[in-house]
Amino acid sequence: MLAISVREALRAACAAFGSPDQPTLLASPATPEAVYWALTRARQLHPEALPHD
């Protein structure tokens, strides 16, 4: 159960970078690469969250 809690915490953190109305998918196992790709997808779907120069 602890592993599920950690994975869901990572998924929620990735979702914070995206749009609230879009689901955030995180592959299992939640490797660093899977987290990276989840963040990348969330940020592409919500471009206003990207930092501006």
PDB file of C-alpha atoms in Angstrom:
ATOM      1  CA  MET A   1       0.000   0.000   0.000  1.00  0.00           C
ATOM      2  CA  LEU A   2       2.855   2.392   0.692  1.00  0.00           C
ATOM      3  CA  ALA A   3       4.118   2.053  -2.877  1.00  0.00           C
ATOM      4  CA  ILE A   4       0.679   2.994  -4.222  1.00  0.00           C
ATOM      5  CA  SER A   5       0.672   6.088  -2.003  1.00  0.00           C
ATOM      6  CA  VAL A   6       4.072   7.173  -3.308  1.00  0.00           C
ATOM      7  CA  ARG A   7       3.039   6.617  -6.921  1.00  0.00           C
ATOM      8  CA  GLU A   8      -0.162   8.614  -6.457  1.00  0.00           C
ATOM      9  CA  ALA A   9       1.793  11.434  -4.786  1.00  0.00           C
ATOM     10  CA  LEU A  10       4.102  11.552  -7.812  1.00  0.00           C
ATOM     11  CA  ARG A  11       1.106  11.539 -10.157  1.00  0.00           C
ATOM     12  CA  ALA A  12      -0.525  14.395  -8.228  1.00  0.00           C
ATOM     13  CA  ALA A  13       2.716  16.387  -8.376  1.00  0.00           C
ATOM     14  CA  CYS A  14       2.874  15.907 -12.148  1.00  0.00           C
ATOM     15  CA  ALA A  15      -0.783  16.903 -12.431  1.00  0.00           C
ATOM     16  CA  ALA A  16      -0.018  20.210 -10.707  1.00  0.00           C
ATOM     17  CA  PHE A  17       1.900  21.261 -13.832  1.00  0.00           C
ATOM     18  CA  GLY A  18      -1.051  20.548 -16.115  1.00  0.00           C
ATOM     19  CA  SER A  19      -4.587  21.664 -16.683  1.00  0.00           C
ATOM     20  CA  PRO A  20      -7.034  20.777 -13.892  1.00  0.00           C
ATOM     21  CA  ASP A  21      -9.553  19.329 -16.343  1.00  0.00           C
ATOM     22  CA  GLN A  22      -7.070  16.917 -17.986  1.00  0.00           C
ATOM     23  CA  PRO A  23      -6.156  13.551 -16.458  1.00  0.00           C
ATOM     24  CA  THR A  24      -2.481  12.924 -15.790  1.00  0.00           C
ATOM     25  CA  LEU A  25      -1.191   9.497 -16.741  1.00  0.00           C
ATOM     26  CA  LEU A  26       1.850   8.061 -14.986  1.00  0.00           C
ATOM     27  CA  ALA A  27       3.217   4.733 -16.143  1.00  0.00           C
ATOM     28  CA  SER A  28       4.004   2.007 -13.639  1.00  0.00           C
ATOM     29  CA  PRO A  29       6.618   1.516 -12.412  1.00  0.00           C
ATOM     30  CA  ALA A  30       7.075   5.230 -11.789  1.00  0.00           C
ATOM     31  CA  THR A  31      10.694   5.413 -12.863  1.00  0.00           C
ATOM     32  CA  PRO A  32      12.411   8.803 -13.149  1.00  0.00           C
ATOM     33  CA  GLU A  33      11.921   8.580 -16.914  1.00  0.00           C
ATOM     34  CA  ALA A  34       8.170   7.886 -16.516  1.00  0.00           C
ATOM     35  CA  VAL A  35       7.837  10.896 -14.199  1.00  0.00           C
ATOM     36  CA  TYR A  36       9.737  13.050 -16.700  1.00  0.00           C
ATOM     37  CA  TRP A  37       7.417  12.053 -19.551  1.00  0.00           C
ATOM     38  CA  ALA A  38       4.309  12.610 -17.388  1.00  0.00           C
ATOM     39  CA  LEU A  39       5.564  16.125 -16.564  1.00  0.00           C
ATOM     40  CA  THR A  40       6.343  16.805 -20.218  1.00  0.00           C
ATOM     41  CA  ARG A  41       2.852  15.719 -21.330  1.00  0.00           C
ATOM     42  CA  ALA A  42       1.176  17.774 -18.585  1.00  0.00           C
ATOM     43  CA  ARG A  43       3.152  20.898 -19.485  1.00  0.00           C
ATOM     44  CA  GLN A  44       2.413  20.498 -23.214  1.00  0.00           C
ATOM     45  CA  LEU A  45      -1.311  20.277 -22.504  1.00  0.00           C
ATOM     46  CA  HIS A  46      -1.163  23.413 -20.323  1.00  0.00           C
ATOM     47  CA  PRO A  47       1.330  25.819 -21.968  1.00  0.00           C
ATOM     48  CA  GLU A  48       0.380  28.727 -19.646  1.00  0.00           C
ATOM     49  CA  ALA A  49       2.178  26.871 -16.849  1.00  0.00           C
ATOM     50  CA  LEU A  50       5.510  27.135 -18.672  1.00  0.00           C
ATOM     51  CA  PRO A  51       7.914  29.779 -17.410  1.00  0.00           C
ATOM     52  CA  HIS A  52       8.305  32.772 -19.693  1.00  0.00           C
ATOM     53  CA  ASP A  53      11.608  34.489 -20.527  1.00  0.00           C
TER      54      ASP A  53
END
